Amino acid sequence: MRTMFIFFGMLFTLSNAEFQVSLLKESDGVVTGRFADSLLLSLPPCAFATQSVTLEYNNTDTNESKTLVNIFKVLPCRFRRDIISTIENNGQFTTSRNLGYQVTNLTTGSTYRFLTPVASKQNLKHSFCMLFISVKDPNQIDSGLPARSGAMVVITVILSVSMFILLVALIVTVAHSLGGD
Amino acid sequence: MADGKGFTCLMVILILGNIFGAAAGLALCALAIWVAVDQFKLYPISGVSGKDDIFAGAWIAIFTGFAFFCMCVFGILAAAKKSRALMLTYLILMLIIYIFECASCITAVTHRDYLVGNSNLVKKQMLKYYAADGDSGSRITLTWNKVMKEVECCGTDGPVDWIEYNSTFREKFGTDYPWPTHCCKRKNNYEVVNVEACKNGQNTTMFTKGCFNHIESVFSRYTWAISWYGFAVLMFMFWLLILAMVYYLML
């Protein structure tokens, strides 16, 4: 089982506010935040609105670094194009909700460390998140017999016993009738 | 033996029992035809894995069910005619049919345990054969596409199966589409509602439940039809044969 160990740090240059970067989960409205070679990360909160976001990540296995500079500005809670957002329409009004940012072109089986300084001034605060992505080989799935069900045992036992009884009874019947003749 | 009241009573019971047995045998034949027809079209899942004896049991049950019907009619004749030779023929042939029907019941329920005891076999098969080349690959792909569309499900235990494991689908098509587009919700004109949202995994635009529950319930239904109903018929025939042997001894 190969695992990709991802280490995130989001740095925000702002007032002493702290921000926790994390993977999107089912409660955020997606099936999973972990794909084979990409991840869905949560967005900085609207409190950092108009701050430009730079994401720097480092593959700790191969020691390659990559920086995505000014990928988007932190949203003032309104729709933006590169962000994954969902639009919910219940027939009366439409709401759009921004879910997260998808980091792509990652390598399966590597460890990554993410850092995001929001392009501004001082006061960097770190926030880390540890993530595992595993891609398993389907040939390792054990598809043998899991267990014998109760139905199978009952049917087999009772039918086998009844077959045996009938066979013995028939032999006895024929023998008795032949002996009697 | 004396042609007393007990003897006549036994003969009547035997005749009535054979009438009921004939009806039961015919019903078994009809039920087995229903299973063999496979209205849910899930045979490839069992066929490709080699564990298709639920359907083999159904074919055996078609013939044994009809054979039970014929033999019970013959049994009525044999009992009414009070003929030893006919009764012996009846007993021997019924025993042979009984043994075949036992085989059908046991093999159907055993293979059901192999197939859907847990989701591993179905999941492994889906990952290996979906979008694969070859006869098995195309059969599995068509079956899964049909199931995903009709039951509105994705993957075996869920769409995460496609991400957690490597698959023939991913090797063929890359990681752009994490799961087949059949997992996406579609409009009435069969167009995908939102391809990008489906690729990102937004749960309002795709099916999030797994297909295994449906597959397991279908195979279980087929198995209960063959093995449990077959078992019930055999238990009835067991006592009928014991009575027939007693009757034969009294003749």
XYZ file of C-alpha atoms in Angstrom:
432
model
C 0.000 0.000 0.000
C 1.545 3.253 -1.111
C 0.651 6.236 0.925
C 1.028 9.871 0.227
C 1.734 11.784 3.322
C 0.744 15.398 3.013
C 1.678 18.036 5.391
C -0.045 21.345 5.052
C 0.835 24.688 6.371
C -1.129 27.749 5.602
C 0.483 30.977 6.589
C -1.508 34.080 6.827
C -0.025 37.483 7.091
C -2.752 39.343 8.858
C -3.878 40.160 12.310
C -3.477 37.440 14.892
C -6.233 35.398 13.366
C -5.499 31.721 12.852
C -6.711 29.641 10.001
C -6.798 25.866 9.805
C -6.330 24.423 6.350
C -7.950 21.085 5.925
C -9.162 18.549 3.431
C -12.782 18.777 2.361
C -14.990 16.111 3.873
C -18.421 14.652 3.223
C -20.066 17.232 5.453
C -18.767 19.919 3.108
C -20.865 18.494 0.303
C -18.350 16.347 -1.579
C -17.940 12.611 -1.743
C -14.262 12.829 -0.791
C -11.472 15.410 -0.667
C -8.825 12.883 -1.588
C -8.319 11.891 -5.195
C -5.559 9.848 -6.761
C -3.418 12.786 -7.767
C -5.195 15.852 -6.453
C -6.703 17.185 -3.270
C -9.541 19.488 -2.359
C -8.431 21.987 0.270
C -10.618 24.242 2.324
C -10.634 27.974 1.667
C -9.428 30.683 4.000
C -12.378 32.281 5.743
C -13.971 35.493 4.492
C -12.260 37.437 7.264
C -9.171 37.448 5.052
C -11.138 38.814 2.133
C -9.208 40.403 -0.743
C -5.921 38.871 0.465
C -4.075 37.115 -2.299
C -3.388 33.433 -1.630
C -0.122 31.785 -2.539
C 0.284 28.069 -2.023
C 3.686 26.521 -1.667
C 4.038 22.776 -1.389
C 6.979 20.523 -1.056
C 7.288 16.850 -1.933
C 9.307 15.541 0.977
C 10.270 12.326 -0.817
C 11.892 13.955 -3.837
C 12.424 17.376 -2.213
C 10.771 19.212 -5.079
C 9.075 22.442 -4.270
C 6.336 24.137 -6.148
C 4.766 27.489 -5.548
C 1.458 28.591 -6.927
C 1.601 32.352 -6.651
C -1.507 34.457 -6.208
C -3.806 31.664 -7.240
C -6.844 33.494 -6.003
C -7.890 36.262 -3.690
C -9.635 35.220 -0.533
C -13.251 35.504 -1.313
C -15.664 37.967 0.159
C -18.122 35.089 0.221
C -19.101 35.560 -3.396
C -18.728 33.351 -6.453
C -15.269 33.056 -8.001
C -14.316 31.085 -11.084
C -11.372 28.889 -10.104
C -12.870 27.938 -6.814
C -15.006 24.888 -6.555
C -18.397 26.108 -5.671
C -21.762 24.551 -5.512
C -24.979 26.163 -6.537
C -28.103 25.051 -4.780
C -31.432 25.920 -6.212
C -34.617 25.004 -4.462
C -36.919 26.658 -6.922
C -37.388 29.804 -4.900
C -33.877 31.159 -4.588
C -30.397 30.159 -5.604
C -27.512 30.104 -3.193
C -23.930 29.575 -4.152
C -21.481 28.219 -1.660
C -17.738 28.083 -2.183
C -16.316 24.773 -1.124
C -12.591 24.728 -1.667
C -9.607 24.777 -3.984
C -8.359 21.792 -5.921
C -4.591 21.269 -5.968
C -3.759 19.093 -8.964
C -0.787 17.311 -10.541
C 0.350 15.698 -7.359
C 2.195 12.384 -7.384
C 0.653 9.395 -5.746
C 2.888 7.902 -3.106
C 4.675 11.126 -2.161
C 4.704 13.240 0.928
C 3.861 16.899 0.571
C 4.220 19.882 2.819
C 2.050 22.880 2.075
C 2.699 26.498 3.016
C 0.526 29.434 2.120
C 1.688 32.936 2.855
C -1.074 35.336 1.983
C 0.756 38.052 0.063
C 0.873 40.803 2.617
C 2.890 41.826 5.625
C 3.989 40.337 8.873
C 2.758 38.107 11.564
C 2.899 34.680 9.987
C 0.915 32.039 11.674
C 1.250 28.383 10.842
C -1.459 25.882 10.557
C -0.762 22.278 9.786
C -2.780 19.400 8.655
C -1.624 15.823 8.138
C -3.139 13.792 5.379
C -2.765 10.333 3.982
C -3.705 9.281 0.497
C -3.458 5.624 -0.246
C -3.939 3.842 -3.515
C -4.324 0.145 -3.025
C -3.862 -2.654 -5.472
C -7.176 -4.399 -6.189
C -5.395 -7.744 -6.479
C -4.796 -7.561 -2.762
C -8.513 -7.696 -2.020
C -9.230 -11.086 -0.532
C -12.194 -12.352 -2.515
C -12.266 -15.827 -1.028
C -15.212 -17.244 0.861
C -15.900 -14.846 3.729
C -17.946 -17.161 5.930
C -20.573 -19.815 5.602
C -24.021 -18.445 6.289
C -26.447 -20.111 8.659
C -28.813 -20.889 5.802
C -26.144 -22.825 3.963
C -25.275 -24.922 7.009
C -28.905 -25.687 7.858
C -29.885 -26.612 4.328
C -26.809 -28.759 3.762
C -27.032 -30.628 7.039
C -30.757 -31.305 6.972
C -30.830 -32.322 3.315
C -27.819 -34.592 3.653
C -29.327 -36.320 6.662
C -32.692 -36.724 4.913
C -31.043 -38.159 1.795
C -29.228 -40.689 3.922
C -32.367 -41.670 5.846
C -34.366 -42.135 2.644
C -31.661 -44.263 1.073
C -31.412 -46.489 4.132
C -35.200 -46.712 4.421
C -35.532 -47.717 0.774
C -32.888 -50.412 1.120
C -34.579 -51.743 4.242
C -37.986 -51.680 2.531
C -36.777 -53.554 -0.529
C -34.804 -56.033 1.563
C -37.791 -56.645 3.840
C -40.165 -57.134 0.925
C -37.722 -59.467 -0.830
C -37.109 -61.337 2.399
C -40.814 -61.610 2.969
C -41.512 -63.060 -0.514
C -51.494 -57.202 4.651
C -55.151 -56.803 5.363
C -57.137 -54.363 3.274
C -58.405 -52.667 6.383
C -59.490 -49.160 7.177
C -55.925 -48.111 8.005
C -54.756 -49.260 4.615
C -57.467 -47.313 2.789
C -56.732 -44.275 4.913
C -53.046 -44.494 4.018
C -53.873 -44.836 0.344
C -56.062 -41.716 0.460
C -53.384 -39.757 2.304
C -50.836 -40.882 -0.235
C -53.022 -39.828 -3.152
C -53.749 -36.434 -1.613
C -50.092 -35.987 -0.754
C -49.112 -36.750 -4.316
C -51.637 -34.232 -5.652
C -50.133 -31.560 -3.399
C -46.637 -32.704 -4.320
C -47.439 -32.402 -8.019
C -48.584 -28.818 -7.512
C -45.501 -28.005 -5.431
C -43.227 -29.539 -8.041
C -44.811 -27.512 -10.813
C -44.450 -24.338 -8.736
C -40.772 -25.157 -8.206
C -40.365 -25.524 -11.957
C -41.995 -22.132 -12.563
C -39.922 -20.373 -9.872
C -36.733 -21.864 -11.256
C -37.648 -20.591 -14.727
C -38.023 -17.099 -13.200
C -34.534 -17.320 -11.691
C -32.996 -18.686 -14.897
C -34.503 -15.818 -16.915
C -32.638 -13.351 -14.637
C -34.823 -10.268 -15.044
C -32.246 -8.101 -13.264
C -29.570 -9.150 -15.756
C -26.876 -9.691 -13.158
C -25.636 -13.030 -14.494
C -22.272 -11.670 -15.781
C -21.211 -10.778 -12.240
C -21.548 -14.416 -11.213
C -20.527 -15.824 -14.595
C -17.199 -14.001 -14.859
C -16.270 -14.985 -11.324
C -17.031 -18.635 -12.033
C -19.469 -18.818 -9.141
C -22.625 -19.147 -11.178
C -24.187 -22.181 -9.555
C -27.183 -20.185 -8.387
C -28.215 -20.359 -12.032
C -27.026 -23.941 -12.447
C -29.208 -24.812 -9.445
C -32.099 -23.039 -11.163
C -31.661 -25.135 -14.316
C -31.554 -28.349 -12.289
C -34.650 -27.232 -10.375
C -36.556 -26.647 -13.630
C -36.090 -30.294 -14.526
C -36.520 -31.748 -11.041
C -39.614 -29.616 -10.433
C -41.224 -30.929 -13.588
C -40.018 -34.440 -12.800
C -41.600 -34.240 -9.344
C -44.856 -33.255 -11.046
C -44.751 -36.220 -13.409
C -43.729 -38.698 -10.718
C -46.446 -37.542 -8.334
C -49.067 -38.097 -11.032
C -47.538 -41.535 -11.566
C -47.626 -42.031 -7.789
C -51.366 -41.375 -7.702
C -51.767 -44.061 -10.324
C -49.505 -46.509 -8.503
C -51.272 -45.996 -5.168
C -54.750 -46.326 -6.670
C -53.798 -49.483 -8.583
C -52.255 -51.010 -5.394
C -49.449 -52.403 -7.516
C -46.151 -53.349 -5.851
C -44.077 -53.063 -8.988
C -45.405 -49.591 -9.759
C -44.880 -48.434 -6.173
C -41.277 -49.677 -6.216
C -40.627 -47.863 -9.508
C -42.157 -44.734 -7.991
C -39.966 -44.978 -4.898
C -36.705 -45.504 -6.772
C -37.323 -42.741 -9.322
C -38.495 -40.289 -6.640
C -35.312 -40.933 -4.662
C -33.148 -40.167 -7.699
C -35.025 -36.903 -8.336
C -34.806 -36.102 -4.619
C -31.013 -36.409 -4.682
C -30.723 -34.118 -7.713
C -32.930 -31.507 -6.102
C -30.819 -31.650 -2.923
C -27.748 -30.945 -5.034
C -29.479 -27.938 -6.592
C -30.416 -26.424 -3.220
C -27.019 -26.944 -1.616
C -24.998 -25.641 -4.537
C -27.167 -22.535 -4.980
C -26.844 -21.453 -1.367
C -23.103 -22.189 -1.216
C -22.333 -20.097 -4.283
C -24.437 -17.262 -2.940
C -22.139 -17.192 0.093
C -19.112 -16.970 -2.180
C -20.579 -14.212 -4.302
C -22.254 -11.839 -1.865
C -21.111 -12.928 1.591
C -19.218 -9.631 1.640
C -18.518 -7.004 -0.984
C -14.919 -8.057 -1.724
C -15.481 -10.300 -4.719
C -17.858 -7.898 -6.450
C -15.532 -4.949 -5.735
C -12.431 -6.731 -7.006
C -14.271 -7.792 -10.141
C -15.534 -4.261 -10.758
C -12.051 -2.760 -10.382
C -10.430 -5.363 -12.611
C -12.974 -5.748 -15.356
C -14.826 -2.438 -15.685
C -13.600 -0.821 -18.938
C -11.267 -3.776 -19.560
C -10.856 -5.269 -23.000
C -12.134 -8.687 -23.845
C -15.377 -10.517 -23.416
C -15.424 -10.479 -19.608
C -14.573 -6.792 -19.578
C -17.363 -5.794 -21.914
C -19.948 -7.906 -20.088
C -19.023 -6.518 -16.688
C -18.926 -2.949 -18.049
C -22.383 -3.246 -19.588
C -23.810 -4.823 -16.445
C -22.363 -2.145 -14.157
C -23.489 0.674 -16.441
C -27.011 -0.716 -16.335
C -26.977 -1.109 -12.549
C -25.516 2.362 -11.911
C -28.092 3.938 -14.175
C -31.150 2.092 -12.888
C -30.347 1.815 -9.198
C -28.675 5.280 -9.073
C -25.553 4.126 -7.333
C -21.785 4.293 -7.821
C -19.073 1.808 -6.977
C -19.518 -1.233 -4.778
C -19.552 0.245 -1.282
C -19.505 3.821 -2.602
C -17.706 6.090 -5.093
C -14.614 6.105 -2.842
C -13.847 2.580 -4.130
C -12.738 4.147 -7.392
C -10.259 6.402 -5.597
C -8.995 4.052 -2.920
C -7.962 1.365 -5.345
C -6.135 1.297 -8.623
C -8.368 0.043 -11.414
C -8.414 -0.840 -15.081
C -10.649 2.185 -15.554
C -7.999 4.511 -14.095
C -5.195 2.895 -16.082
C -7.150 3.360 -19.249
C -8.611 6.821 -18.788
C -6.268 8.503 -16.315
C -7.198 10.461 -13.238
C -9.175 13.240 -14.894
C -12.423 11.381 -14.248
C -12.103 9.791 -10.832
C -15.140 7.562 -11.527
C -17.209 6.624 -14.556
C -19.674 9.216 -15.783
C -22.467 6.758 -15.103
C -22.010 7.785 -11.468
C -23.210 11.280 -12.340
C -26.812 12.367 -12.128
C -28.408 12.902 -15.471
C -31.329 14.876 -16.770
C -34.284 13.274 -18.506
C -32.585 13.681 -21.874
C -29.663 11.594 -20.550
C -27.294 14.563 -20.447
C -25.065 14.796 -17.371
C -26.321 17.555 -15.057
C -22.880 18.992 -14.275
C -19.741 17.145 -15.369
C -17.267 19.343 -13.514
C -19.173 19.124 -10.250
C -19.408 15.360 -10.668
C -15.653 15.139 -11.238
C -15.059 17.127 -8.060
C -17.314 14.811 -6.144
C -20.072 17.198 -5.170
C -22.669 14.944 -3.690
C -25.634 16.832 -5.117
C -24.567 15.995 -8.658
C -23.687 12.345 -8.370
C -24.850 9.106 -6.850
C -23.191 8.476 -3.531
C -24.597 5.149 -2.403
C -22.945 1.872 -3.294
C -24.418 -0.732 -5.616
C -23.579 -3.728 -3.482
C -26.840 -3.671 -1.521
C -28.859 -4.049 -4.694
C -26.607 -6.771 -6.127
C -26.672 -8.678 -2.852
C -30.456 -8.452 -2.543
C -30.984 -9.728 -6.101
C -28.700 -12.724 -5.694
C -30.202 -13.476 -2.296
C -33.702 -13.362 -3.777
C -32.707 -15.835 -6.495
C -31.040 -18.089 -3.949
C -33.949 -18.091 -1.523
C -36.252 -19.019 -4.423
C -34.140 -22.021 -5.396
C -32.717 -23.220 -2.110
C -35.341 -22.407 0.523
C -38.364 -23.242 -1.599
C -36.558 -26.324 -2.897
C -35.835 -27.247 0.709
C -39.512 -26.882 1.630
C -40.575 -29.104 -1.271
C -37.961 -31.693 -0.317
C -39.098 -31.774 3.309
C -42.630 -32.453 2.131
C -41.452 -35.122 -0.309
C -39.397 -36.745 2.466
C -42.497 -37.535 4.526
C -44.450 -38.501 1.402
C -41.746 -41.026 0.500
C -41.669 -42.452 4.026
C -45.450 -42.944 3.835
C -45.094 -44.473 0.383
C -42.551 -46.960 1.747
C -44.926 -47.902 4.557
C -47.713 -48.323 1.992
C -45.429 -50.472 -0.166
C -44.692 -52.693 2.817
C -48.431 -53.063 3.480
C -49.169 -54.068 -0.137
